XYZ file of C-alpha atoms in Angstrom:
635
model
C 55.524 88.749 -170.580
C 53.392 86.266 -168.440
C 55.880 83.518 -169.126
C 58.842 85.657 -167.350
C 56.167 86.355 -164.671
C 55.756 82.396 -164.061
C 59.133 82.154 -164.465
C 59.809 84.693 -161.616
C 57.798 82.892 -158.573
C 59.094 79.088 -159.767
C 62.471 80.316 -159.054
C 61.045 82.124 -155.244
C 59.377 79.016 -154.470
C 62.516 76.971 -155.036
C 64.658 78.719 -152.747
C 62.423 79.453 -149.785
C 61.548 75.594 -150.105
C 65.472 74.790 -149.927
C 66.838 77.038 -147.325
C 64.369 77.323 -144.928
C 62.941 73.764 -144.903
C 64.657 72.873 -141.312
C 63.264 74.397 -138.434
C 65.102 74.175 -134.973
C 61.782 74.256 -132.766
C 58.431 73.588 -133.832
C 55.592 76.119 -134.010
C 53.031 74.672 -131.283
C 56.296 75.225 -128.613
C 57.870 78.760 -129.528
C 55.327 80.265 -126.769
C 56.620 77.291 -124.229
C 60.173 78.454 -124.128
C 62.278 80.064 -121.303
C 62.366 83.471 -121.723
C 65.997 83.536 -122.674
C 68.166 85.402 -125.128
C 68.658 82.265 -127.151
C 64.606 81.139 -127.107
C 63.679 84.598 -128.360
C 66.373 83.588 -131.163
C 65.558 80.349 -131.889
C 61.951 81.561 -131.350
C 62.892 83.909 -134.467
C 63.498 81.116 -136.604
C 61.012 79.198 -136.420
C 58.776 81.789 -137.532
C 60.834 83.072 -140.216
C 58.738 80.894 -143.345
C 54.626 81.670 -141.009
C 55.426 85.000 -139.109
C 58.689 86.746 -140.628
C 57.803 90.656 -138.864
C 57.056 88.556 -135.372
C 60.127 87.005 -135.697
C 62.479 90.081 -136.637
C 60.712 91.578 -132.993
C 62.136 88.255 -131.352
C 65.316 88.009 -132.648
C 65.738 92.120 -131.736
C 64.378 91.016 -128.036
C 66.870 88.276 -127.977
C 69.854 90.673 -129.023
C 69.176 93.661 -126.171
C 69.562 90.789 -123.743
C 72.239 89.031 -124.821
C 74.089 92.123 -125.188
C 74.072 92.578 -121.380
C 74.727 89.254 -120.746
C 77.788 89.542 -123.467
C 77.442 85.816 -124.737
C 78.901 86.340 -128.711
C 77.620 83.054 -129.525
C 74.072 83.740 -128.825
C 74.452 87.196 -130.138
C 75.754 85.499 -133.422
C 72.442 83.035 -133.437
C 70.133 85.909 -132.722
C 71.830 88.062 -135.682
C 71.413 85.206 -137.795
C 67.363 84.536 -137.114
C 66.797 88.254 -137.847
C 68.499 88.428 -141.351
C 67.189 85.299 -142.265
C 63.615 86.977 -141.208
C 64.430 90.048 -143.242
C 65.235 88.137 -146.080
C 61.814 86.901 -146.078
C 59.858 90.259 -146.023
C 62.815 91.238 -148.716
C 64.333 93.792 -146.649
C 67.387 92.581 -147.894
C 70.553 95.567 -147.631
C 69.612 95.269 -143.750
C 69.572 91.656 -143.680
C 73.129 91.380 -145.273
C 74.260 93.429 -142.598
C 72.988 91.516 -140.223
C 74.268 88.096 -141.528
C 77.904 89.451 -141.850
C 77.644 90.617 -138.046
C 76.823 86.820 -137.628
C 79.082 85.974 -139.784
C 82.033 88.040 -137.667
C 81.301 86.723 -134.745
C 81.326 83.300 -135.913
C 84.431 83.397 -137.402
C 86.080 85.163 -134.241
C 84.658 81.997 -132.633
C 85.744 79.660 -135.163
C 82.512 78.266 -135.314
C 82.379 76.593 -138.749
C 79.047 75.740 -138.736
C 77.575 79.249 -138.075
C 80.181 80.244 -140.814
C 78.416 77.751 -143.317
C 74.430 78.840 -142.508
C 75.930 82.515 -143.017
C 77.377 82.273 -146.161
C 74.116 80.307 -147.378
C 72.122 83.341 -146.089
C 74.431 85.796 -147.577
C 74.382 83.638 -150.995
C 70.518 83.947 -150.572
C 70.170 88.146 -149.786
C 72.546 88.145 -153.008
C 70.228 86.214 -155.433
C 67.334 88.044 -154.491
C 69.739 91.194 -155.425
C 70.395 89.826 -158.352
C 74.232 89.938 -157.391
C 74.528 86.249 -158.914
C 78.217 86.031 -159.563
C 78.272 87.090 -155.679
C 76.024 85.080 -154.390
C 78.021 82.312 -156.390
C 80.884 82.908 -154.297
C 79.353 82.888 -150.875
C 77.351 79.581 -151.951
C 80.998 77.781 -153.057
C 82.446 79.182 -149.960
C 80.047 77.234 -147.989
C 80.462 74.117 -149.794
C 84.383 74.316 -148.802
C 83.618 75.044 -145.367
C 81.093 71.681 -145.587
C 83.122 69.911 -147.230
C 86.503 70.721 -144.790
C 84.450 69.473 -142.165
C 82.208 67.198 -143.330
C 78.937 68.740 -142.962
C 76.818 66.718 -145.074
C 73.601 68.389 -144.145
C 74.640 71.827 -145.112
C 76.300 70.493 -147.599
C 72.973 69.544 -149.114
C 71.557 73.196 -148.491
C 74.643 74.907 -150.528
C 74.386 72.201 -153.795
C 70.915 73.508 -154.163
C 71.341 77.030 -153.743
C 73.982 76.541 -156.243
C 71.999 74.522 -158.852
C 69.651 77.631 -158.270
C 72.007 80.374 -158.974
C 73.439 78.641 -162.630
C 68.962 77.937 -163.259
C 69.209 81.770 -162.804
C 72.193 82.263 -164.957
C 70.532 79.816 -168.144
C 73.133 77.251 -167.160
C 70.453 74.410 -166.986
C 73.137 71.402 -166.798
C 75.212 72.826 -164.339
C 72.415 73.457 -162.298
C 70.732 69.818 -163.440
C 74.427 68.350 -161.991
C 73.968 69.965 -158.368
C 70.393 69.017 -157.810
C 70.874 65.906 -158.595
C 73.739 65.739 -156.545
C 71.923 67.334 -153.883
C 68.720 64.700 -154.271
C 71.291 61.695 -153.809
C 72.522 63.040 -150.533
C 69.230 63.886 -149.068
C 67.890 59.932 -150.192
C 71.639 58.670 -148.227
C 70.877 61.255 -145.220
C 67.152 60.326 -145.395
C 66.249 63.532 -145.463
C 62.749 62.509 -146.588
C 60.884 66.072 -145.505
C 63.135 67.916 -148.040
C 63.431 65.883 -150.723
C 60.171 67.191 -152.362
C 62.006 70.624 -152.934
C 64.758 69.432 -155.056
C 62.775 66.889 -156.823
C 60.297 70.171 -157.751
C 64.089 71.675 -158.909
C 65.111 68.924 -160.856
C 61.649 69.600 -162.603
C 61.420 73.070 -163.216
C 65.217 73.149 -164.726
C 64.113 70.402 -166.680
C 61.078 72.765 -168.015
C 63.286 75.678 -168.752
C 65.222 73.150 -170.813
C 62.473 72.292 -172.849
C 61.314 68.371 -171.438
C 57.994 69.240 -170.091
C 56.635 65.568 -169.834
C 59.972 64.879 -167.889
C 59.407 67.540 -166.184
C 55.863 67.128 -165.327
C 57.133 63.708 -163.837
C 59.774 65.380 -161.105
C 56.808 68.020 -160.225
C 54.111 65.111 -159.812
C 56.194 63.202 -157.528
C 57.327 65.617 -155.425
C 53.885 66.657 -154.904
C 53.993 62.843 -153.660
C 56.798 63.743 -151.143
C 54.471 66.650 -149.900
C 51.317 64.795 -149.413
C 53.178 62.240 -147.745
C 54.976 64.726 -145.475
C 51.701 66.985 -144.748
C 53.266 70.175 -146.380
C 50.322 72.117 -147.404
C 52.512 75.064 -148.722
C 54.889 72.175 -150.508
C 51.752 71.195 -152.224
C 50.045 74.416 -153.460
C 53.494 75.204 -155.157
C 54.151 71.970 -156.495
C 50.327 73.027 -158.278
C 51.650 76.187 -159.253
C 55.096 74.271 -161.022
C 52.736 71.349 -162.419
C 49.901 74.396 -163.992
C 52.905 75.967 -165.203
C 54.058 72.459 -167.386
C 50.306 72.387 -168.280
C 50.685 75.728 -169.447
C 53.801 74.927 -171.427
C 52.076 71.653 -172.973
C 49.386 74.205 -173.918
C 46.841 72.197 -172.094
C 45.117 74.798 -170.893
C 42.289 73.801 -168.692
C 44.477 71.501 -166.665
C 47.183 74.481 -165.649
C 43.852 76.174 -164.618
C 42.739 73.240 -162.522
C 46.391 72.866 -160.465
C 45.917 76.949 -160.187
C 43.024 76.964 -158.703
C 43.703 73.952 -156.343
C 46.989 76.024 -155.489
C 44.773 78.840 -154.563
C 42.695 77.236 -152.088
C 45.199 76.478 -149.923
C 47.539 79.574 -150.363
C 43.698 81.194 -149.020
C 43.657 78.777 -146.228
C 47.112 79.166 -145.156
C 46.151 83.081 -145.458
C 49.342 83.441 -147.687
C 47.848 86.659 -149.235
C 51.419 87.269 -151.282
C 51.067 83.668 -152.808
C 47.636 83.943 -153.103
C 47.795 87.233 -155.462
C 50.780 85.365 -157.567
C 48.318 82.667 -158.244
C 45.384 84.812 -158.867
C 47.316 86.675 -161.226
C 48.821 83.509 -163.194
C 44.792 82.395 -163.427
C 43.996 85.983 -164.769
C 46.437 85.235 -167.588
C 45.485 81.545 -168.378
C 41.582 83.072 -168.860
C 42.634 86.034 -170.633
C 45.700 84.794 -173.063
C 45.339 81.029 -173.740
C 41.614 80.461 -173.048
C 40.130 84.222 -174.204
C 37.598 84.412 -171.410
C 38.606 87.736 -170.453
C 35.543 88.243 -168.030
C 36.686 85.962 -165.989
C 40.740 87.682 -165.929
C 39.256 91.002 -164.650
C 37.330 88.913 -162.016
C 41.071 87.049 -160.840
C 43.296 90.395 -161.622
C 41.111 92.725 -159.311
C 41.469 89.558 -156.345
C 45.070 89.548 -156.980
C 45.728 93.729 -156.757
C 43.083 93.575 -153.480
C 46.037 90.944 -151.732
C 49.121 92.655 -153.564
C 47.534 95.950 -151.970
C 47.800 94.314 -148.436
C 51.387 93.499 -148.601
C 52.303 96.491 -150.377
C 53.768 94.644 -153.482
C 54.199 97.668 -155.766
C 55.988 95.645 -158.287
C 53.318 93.093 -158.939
C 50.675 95.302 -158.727
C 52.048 97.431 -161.561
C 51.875 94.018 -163.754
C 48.569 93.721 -162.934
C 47.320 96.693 -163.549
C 48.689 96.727 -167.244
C 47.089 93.307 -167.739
C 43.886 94.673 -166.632
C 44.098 97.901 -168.780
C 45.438 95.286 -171.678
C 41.905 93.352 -171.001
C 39.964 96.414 -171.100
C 41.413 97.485 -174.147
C 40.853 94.286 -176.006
C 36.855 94.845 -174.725
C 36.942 98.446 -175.935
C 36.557 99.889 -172.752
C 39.047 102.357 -173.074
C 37.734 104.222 -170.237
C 38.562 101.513 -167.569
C 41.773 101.194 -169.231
C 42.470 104.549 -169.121
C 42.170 104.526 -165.389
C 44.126 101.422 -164.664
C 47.015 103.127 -166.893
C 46.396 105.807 -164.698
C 47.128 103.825 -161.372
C 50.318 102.199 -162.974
C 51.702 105.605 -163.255
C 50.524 106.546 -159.908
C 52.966 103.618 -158.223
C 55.248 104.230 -160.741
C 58.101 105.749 -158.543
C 58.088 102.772 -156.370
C 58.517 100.176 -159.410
C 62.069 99.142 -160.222
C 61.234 96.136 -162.377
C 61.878 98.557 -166.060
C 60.193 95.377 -167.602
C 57.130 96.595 -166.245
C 57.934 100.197 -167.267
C 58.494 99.453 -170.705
C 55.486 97.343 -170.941
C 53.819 100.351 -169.509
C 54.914 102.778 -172.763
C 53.620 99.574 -174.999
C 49.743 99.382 -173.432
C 49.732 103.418 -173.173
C 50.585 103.670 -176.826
C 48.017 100.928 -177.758
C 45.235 102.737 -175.472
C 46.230 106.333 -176.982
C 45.748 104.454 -180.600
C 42.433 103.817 -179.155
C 41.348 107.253 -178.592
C 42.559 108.350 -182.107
C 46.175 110.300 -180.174
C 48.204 108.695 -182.745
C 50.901 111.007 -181.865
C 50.736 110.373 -178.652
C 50.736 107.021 -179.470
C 53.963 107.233 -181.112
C 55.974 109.155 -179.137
C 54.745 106.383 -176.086
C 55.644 103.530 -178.489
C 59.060 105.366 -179.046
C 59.615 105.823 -175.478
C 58.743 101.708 -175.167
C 61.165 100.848 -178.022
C 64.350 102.726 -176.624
C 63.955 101.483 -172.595
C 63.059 98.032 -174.668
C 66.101 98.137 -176.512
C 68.801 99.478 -173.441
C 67.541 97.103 -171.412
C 68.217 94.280 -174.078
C 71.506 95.948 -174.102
C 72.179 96.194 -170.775
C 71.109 92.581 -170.493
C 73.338 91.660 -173.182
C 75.824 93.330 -171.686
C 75.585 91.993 -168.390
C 74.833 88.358 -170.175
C 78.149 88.882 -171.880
C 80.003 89.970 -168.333
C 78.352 87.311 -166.626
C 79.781 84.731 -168.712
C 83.332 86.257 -168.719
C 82.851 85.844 -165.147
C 81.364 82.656 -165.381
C 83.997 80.879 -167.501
C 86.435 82.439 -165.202
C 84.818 80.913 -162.265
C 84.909 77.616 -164.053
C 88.154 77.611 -164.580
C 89.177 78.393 -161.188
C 87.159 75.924 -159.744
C 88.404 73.429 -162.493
C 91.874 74.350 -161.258
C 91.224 73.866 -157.561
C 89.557 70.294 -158.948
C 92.703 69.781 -160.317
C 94.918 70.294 -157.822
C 92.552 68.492 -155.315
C 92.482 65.362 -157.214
C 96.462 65.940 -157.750
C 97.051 66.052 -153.845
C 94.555 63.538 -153.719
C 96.758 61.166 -155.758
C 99.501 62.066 -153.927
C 97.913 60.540 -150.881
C 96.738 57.943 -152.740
C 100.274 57.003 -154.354
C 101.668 58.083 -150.533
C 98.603 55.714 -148.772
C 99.531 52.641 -151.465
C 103.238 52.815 -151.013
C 102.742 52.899 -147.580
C 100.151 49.648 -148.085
C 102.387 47.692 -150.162
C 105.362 47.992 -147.606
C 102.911 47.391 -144.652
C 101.136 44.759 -146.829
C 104.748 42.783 -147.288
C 105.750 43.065 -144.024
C 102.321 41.491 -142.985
C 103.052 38.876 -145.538
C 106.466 38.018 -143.961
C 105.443 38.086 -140.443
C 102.375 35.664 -141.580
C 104.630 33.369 -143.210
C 107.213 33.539 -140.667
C 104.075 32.904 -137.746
C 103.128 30.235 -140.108
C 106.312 28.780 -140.566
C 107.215 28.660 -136.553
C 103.661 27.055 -135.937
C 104.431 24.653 -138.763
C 107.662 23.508 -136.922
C 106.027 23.540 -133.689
C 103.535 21.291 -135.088
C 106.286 18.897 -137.050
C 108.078 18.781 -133.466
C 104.304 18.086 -131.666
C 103.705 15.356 -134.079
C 107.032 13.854 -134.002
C 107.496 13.626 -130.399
C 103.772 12.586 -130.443
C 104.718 9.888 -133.241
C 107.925 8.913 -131.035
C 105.895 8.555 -127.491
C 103.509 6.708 -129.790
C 105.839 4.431 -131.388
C 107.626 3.752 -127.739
C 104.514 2.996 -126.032
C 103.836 0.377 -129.319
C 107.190 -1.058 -128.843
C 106.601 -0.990 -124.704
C 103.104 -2.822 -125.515
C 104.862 -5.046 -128.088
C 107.149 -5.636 -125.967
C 104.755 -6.708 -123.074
C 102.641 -8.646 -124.736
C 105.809 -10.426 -126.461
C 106.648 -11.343 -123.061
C 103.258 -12.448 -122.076
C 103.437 -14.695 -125.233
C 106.756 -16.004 -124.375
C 106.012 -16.611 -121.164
C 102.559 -18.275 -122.405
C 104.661 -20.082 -125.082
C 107.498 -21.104 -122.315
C 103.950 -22.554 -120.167
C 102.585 -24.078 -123.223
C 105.971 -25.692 -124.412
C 107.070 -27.018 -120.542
C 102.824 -28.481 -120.708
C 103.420 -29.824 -123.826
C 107.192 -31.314 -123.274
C 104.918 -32.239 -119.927
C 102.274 -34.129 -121.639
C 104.828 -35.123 -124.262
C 106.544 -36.919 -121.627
C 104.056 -38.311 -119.295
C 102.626 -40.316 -123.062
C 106.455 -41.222 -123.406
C 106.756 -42.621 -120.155
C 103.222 -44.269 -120.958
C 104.005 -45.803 -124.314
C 107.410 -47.134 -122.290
C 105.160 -48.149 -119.281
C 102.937 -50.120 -121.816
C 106.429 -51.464 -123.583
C 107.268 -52.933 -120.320
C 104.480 -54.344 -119.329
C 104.370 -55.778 -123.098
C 107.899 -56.847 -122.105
C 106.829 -58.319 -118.559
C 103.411 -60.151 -120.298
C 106.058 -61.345 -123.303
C 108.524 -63.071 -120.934
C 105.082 -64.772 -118.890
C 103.822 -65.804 -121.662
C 107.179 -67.171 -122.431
C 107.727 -69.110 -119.261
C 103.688 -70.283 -119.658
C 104.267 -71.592 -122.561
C 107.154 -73.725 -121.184
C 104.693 -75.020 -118.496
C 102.434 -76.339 -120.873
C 104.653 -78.027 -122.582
C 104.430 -80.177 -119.391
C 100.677 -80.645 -119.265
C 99.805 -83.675 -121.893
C 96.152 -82.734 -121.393
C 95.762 -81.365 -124.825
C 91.778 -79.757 -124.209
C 93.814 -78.194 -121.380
C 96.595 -77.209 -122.993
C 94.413 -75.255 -126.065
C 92.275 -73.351 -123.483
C 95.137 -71.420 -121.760
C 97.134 -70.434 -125.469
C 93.580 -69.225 -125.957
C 93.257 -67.479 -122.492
C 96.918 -65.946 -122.991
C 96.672 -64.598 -126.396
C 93.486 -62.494 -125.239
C 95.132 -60.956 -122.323
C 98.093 -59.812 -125.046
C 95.009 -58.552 -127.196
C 94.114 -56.677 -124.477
C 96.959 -55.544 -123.061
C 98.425 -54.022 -126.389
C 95.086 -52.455 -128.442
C 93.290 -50.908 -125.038
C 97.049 -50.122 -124.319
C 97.829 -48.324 -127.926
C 94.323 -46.744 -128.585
C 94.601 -45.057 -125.177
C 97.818 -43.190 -126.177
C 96.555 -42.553 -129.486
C 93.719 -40.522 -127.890
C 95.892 -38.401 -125.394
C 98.494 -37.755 -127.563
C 96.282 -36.975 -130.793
C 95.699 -33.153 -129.903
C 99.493 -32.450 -129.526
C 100.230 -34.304 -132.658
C 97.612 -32.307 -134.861
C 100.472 -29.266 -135.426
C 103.134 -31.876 -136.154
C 100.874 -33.887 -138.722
C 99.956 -30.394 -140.408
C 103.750 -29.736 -141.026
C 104.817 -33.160 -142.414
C 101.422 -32.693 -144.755
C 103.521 -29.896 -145.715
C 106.709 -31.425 -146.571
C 104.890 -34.663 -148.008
C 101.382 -35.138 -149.673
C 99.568 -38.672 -149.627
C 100.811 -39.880 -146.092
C 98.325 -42.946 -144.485
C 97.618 -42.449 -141.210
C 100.013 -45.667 -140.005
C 102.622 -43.330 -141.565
C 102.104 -40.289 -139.485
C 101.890 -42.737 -136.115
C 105.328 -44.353 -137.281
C 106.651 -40.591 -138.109
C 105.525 -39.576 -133.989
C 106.349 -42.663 -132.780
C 110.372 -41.537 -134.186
C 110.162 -38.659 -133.467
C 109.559 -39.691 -129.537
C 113.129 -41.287 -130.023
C 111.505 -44.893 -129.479
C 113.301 -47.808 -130.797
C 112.461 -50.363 -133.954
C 111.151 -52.752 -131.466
C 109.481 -50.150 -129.040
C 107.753 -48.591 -132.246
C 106.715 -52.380 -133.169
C 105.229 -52.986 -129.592
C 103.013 -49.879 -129.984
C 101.561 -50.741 -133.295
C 101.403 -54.505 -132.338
C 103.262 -55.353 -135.177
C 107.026 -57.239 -135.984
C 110.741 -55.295 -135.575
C 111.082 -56.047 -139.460
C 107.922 -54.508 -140.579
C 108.924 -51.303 -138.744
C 112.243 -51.474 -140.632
C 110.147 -51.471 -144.036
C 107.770 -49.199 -142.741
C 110.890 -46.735 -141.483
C 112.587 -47.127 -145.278
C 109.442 -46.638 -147.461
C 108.943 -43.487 -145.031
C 112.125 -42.573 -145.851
C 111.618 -43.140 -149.074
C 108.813 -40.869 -149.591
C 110.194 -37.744 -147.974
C 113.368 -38.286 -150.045
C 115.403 -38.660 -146.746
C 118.980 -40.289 -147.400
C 120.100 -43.461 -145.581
C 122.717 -41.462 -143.783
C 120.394 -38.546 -142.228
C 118.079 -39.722 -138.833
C 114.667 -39.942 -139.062
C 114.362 -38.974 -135.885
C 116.449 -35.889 -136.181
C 114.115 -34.556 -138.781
C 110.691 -35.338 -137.136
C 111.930 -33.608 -134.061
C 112.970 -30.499 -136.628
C 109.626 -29.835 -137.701
């Protein structure tokens, strides 16, 4: 029985951590606000999780004023802080009606948004009814809405209180599948304050499934998450989950230790309700798994002293069976007798028949005790039949559930269908469209490419065409300017060429002036018969011809040497081996001087330069009847 009691306030503690973890103001500023319809409202919601009964006062103050001031959506946000208040303090047929008064006026004002925290709400009042197929409904219908219009903060909200309705149901891996899907988008949204409640999710489906190290693990770091965040209340139920593993693990002492650090802070928060579920869970660990059972009646008696405060008839009716049970087992059938007694005295406001049937089971033990056997029997009767219809009713409504379950599935497998099918549609739609868009690109590209290629072909040609004219221009120029260099060089040369003609023919004439003197001196001293005489002036004469033709000869061999250095280089070419007397006789031709010219310039005889001229001839393999002169002056 304790397990399904542990049970019980993991799954409470898992949806008020979900659903109410965002608050629109914070607490130190409620007092602060304008006294307006809406800051009484939003006033209301912020103390929905510390001060639910202050807040249901707000949110009523808000709604008398905005109904004279006739603003719907206010009245819609003031609706929704008082059910979500009422849910809290479990007055839950008036908070549904209050939520679907929200919940009309927000979809009168097509506000989706107010829609989608409605039908979370309404999901939530129907849970804690026990209305789970309903509650199923409102949760999906919120996911649509946040999905429609891309809500991914609400979004996060329903996935959880979805994964908490299959954990409900026993349908651990669908419920696994949405908290993980809900811890994913909280880590993209960086919703860091909330992420400690579905990690503690993740960990106590993972418990009912039987992984308690694993699930010890999720519990421990989102008691991480809640440290790091400051959340006291995060913390002292993340002890309660991790005590519970403990529990499972059967290590005893350290689900006592996480209790009791759970309880010190439920006390300082004041959290009597909390406070009593922990006390309780403690009274069990002492009594069942570590048989101290002094130390139970000390934790059950705390727990019925807070339960008493909040009037939490329910609980108190479990705890006053466990402390008859205790009494029982210490023979103090007395005591037991009277906490049997006060059971039955609350017994009209219990509906939990759990607690009713275990009832019949510790009265038949105690009336054992006191010898009533038949007493005894008919109580242990009574415990066997409500035991037994309420298997069958659970059985029953196991078996109904999962009709309706499957049938939920399969819808919702069906709209998945159809979703993705439409979604392929737009896909196949989206690609066709991307392919003919992507082709057309390609053509325009190529034909962009194709255009700038031509324009580039023309740039490059006309650029290659200016180039080549300006070449040819400059080619042109300087071909000029080296004609007209040439033409200045040539007339210098023909110039220079001349001026040593007109030299060599100067020196020939002179040669032919100092030939006939000598000539007409020699017949003069034929008439002298002084012989000494005679001697001294042959002597005198032949040094003045000395003179006359080597000075004469080596000075045009000097000024015409560096215009003959060209012509000597080409009749190398034609002829190896010539001596230099060769290549004088070859220039002295080519200046179109005569056999006996050619002999006054290299002071020789006519007939020598006739040999000279045909061994010349000779060697360049020049025929008798081509002109020597004619082919010097070709080359």
């Amino acid at each position: 029985m304790m397990r399904i009691k542990i049970f019980r306030i993991n799954i409470y503690l898992l949806f008020v951590v979900l659903i109410f973890a965002n608050d629109p103001l914070s607490a130190s500023n409620c007092e602060k606000t304008e006294k307006t319809p809406k800051s009484f409202c939003q006033c209301a919601l912020k103390l929905k999780n510390s001060n639910p009964a202050e807040g249901i006062l707000k949110a009523k103050q808000g709604i008398i004023l905005v109904e004279k001031n006739d603003n719907t959506k206010d009245l819609a946000l003031c609706y929704t802080a008082l059910g979500v208040n009422q849910i809290n303090l479990f007055q839950l047929d008036s908070a549904e009606s209050s939520l679907n008064k929200a919940l009309l006026i927000y979809e009168t004002e097509n506000d989706v948004s107010g829609q989608v925290d409605c039908q979370n709400a309404l999901g939530l009042t129907a849970y804690y009814k026990q209305n789970l197929i309903v509650a199923e409904k409102y949760y999906r219908k919120a996911i649509e809405l946040a999905e429609r219009n891309n809500f991914q903060k609400r979004l996060t909200e329903s996935f959880n209180n979805l994964g908490l309705v299959f954990y409900s149901r026993h349908l651990y891996d669908s419920a696994l599948q949405y908290f993980h899907t809900t811890l994913l988008l909280k880590k993209k949204l960086n919703q860091t304050k909330s992420i400690a409640s579905t990690l503690s999710n993740i960990g106590s489906v993972t418990g009912r499934m039987g992984l308690h190290e694993e699930a010890l693990r999720y519990h421990k770091e989102s008691l991480v998450w809640d440290v790091k965040n400051n959340n006291e209340k995060g913390k002292a139920r993340n002890y309660t989950n991790i005590s519970n593993e403990f529990d499972k693990l059967e290590q005893y002492d350290s689900a006592v230790i996480y209790l009791k650090k759970a309880l010190a802070i439920f006390k300082e928060m004041d959290n009597k309700v909390e406070a009593a579920r922990v006390q309780y869970n403690l009274g069990h660990n002492y009594f069942k798994n570590l048989n101290l059972p002094e130390l139970a009646i000390k934790y059950y008696r705390s727990s019925i002293e807070n339960f008493k405060e909040v009037d939490f008839y329910n609980e108190m009716h479990q705890v006053y069976l466990s402390l008859a049970e205790v009494y029982l087992v210490l023979d103090l059938n007395d005591k037991a007798g009277l906490y049997l007694d006060s059971a039955m005295f609350i017994d009209s406001q219990v509906n939990s028949v759990e607690s009713r049937y275990r009832y019949h089971l510790i009265r038949s033990n105690y009336l054992q005790a006191k010898g009533e056997y038949s007493n005894a029997l008919i109580e242990y009767k009574q415990f066997v039949n409500m035991r037994d219809s309420m298997n069958f009713h659970q059985q029953q409504a196991r078996i109904q559930e999962l009709e309706m379950s499957y049938e939920n599935e399969r819808k919702e497998k069906e709209r998945q269908l159809i979703h993705k099918s439409e979604k392929i549609d737009d896909l196949s739609h989206q690609l066709y469209w991307s392919v003919i868009i992507s082709i057309l690109l390609l053509l325009l590209i190529s034909v962009i490419y194709y255009l700038f290629r031509m324009k580039k072909e023309r740039n490059l040609r006309a650029t290659q065409q200016e180039l080549h004219h300006s070449q040819q221009h400059l080619m042109q120029e300087k071909y000029k300017n080296l004609q007209l260099e040439k033409e200045k060089l040539d007339k210098d040369l023909e110039s220079r060429k001349q001026e040593l003609v007109n030299q060599a023919l100067i020196l020939i004439e002179k040669n032919n002036l100092f030939e006939e003197l000598r000539t007409d001196f020699k017949k003069l001293t034929r008439k002298v018969d002084h012989p000494l005489l005679k001697t001294e002036l042959d002597k005198l004469i032949q040094d003045y011809m000395y003179k006359i033709n080597v000075q004469g000869r080596n000075n045009l061999e000097e000024q015409a040497t560096p215009y003959l250095t060209d012509f000597y280089h080409k009749l190398e070419q034609q002829v190896c081996g010539l001596t230099e007397s060769e290549k004088r006789l070859a220039s002295l031709l080519r200046s179109e001087l005569t056999s006996k010219e050619v002999a006054i310039m290299l002071g020789i005889e006519p007939k020598s330069v006739d040999m000279r001229r045909y061994r010349l001839r000779k060697k360049l393999g020049i025929s008798s009847e081509d002109s020597l002169t004619e082919f010097f002056k070709s080359l």
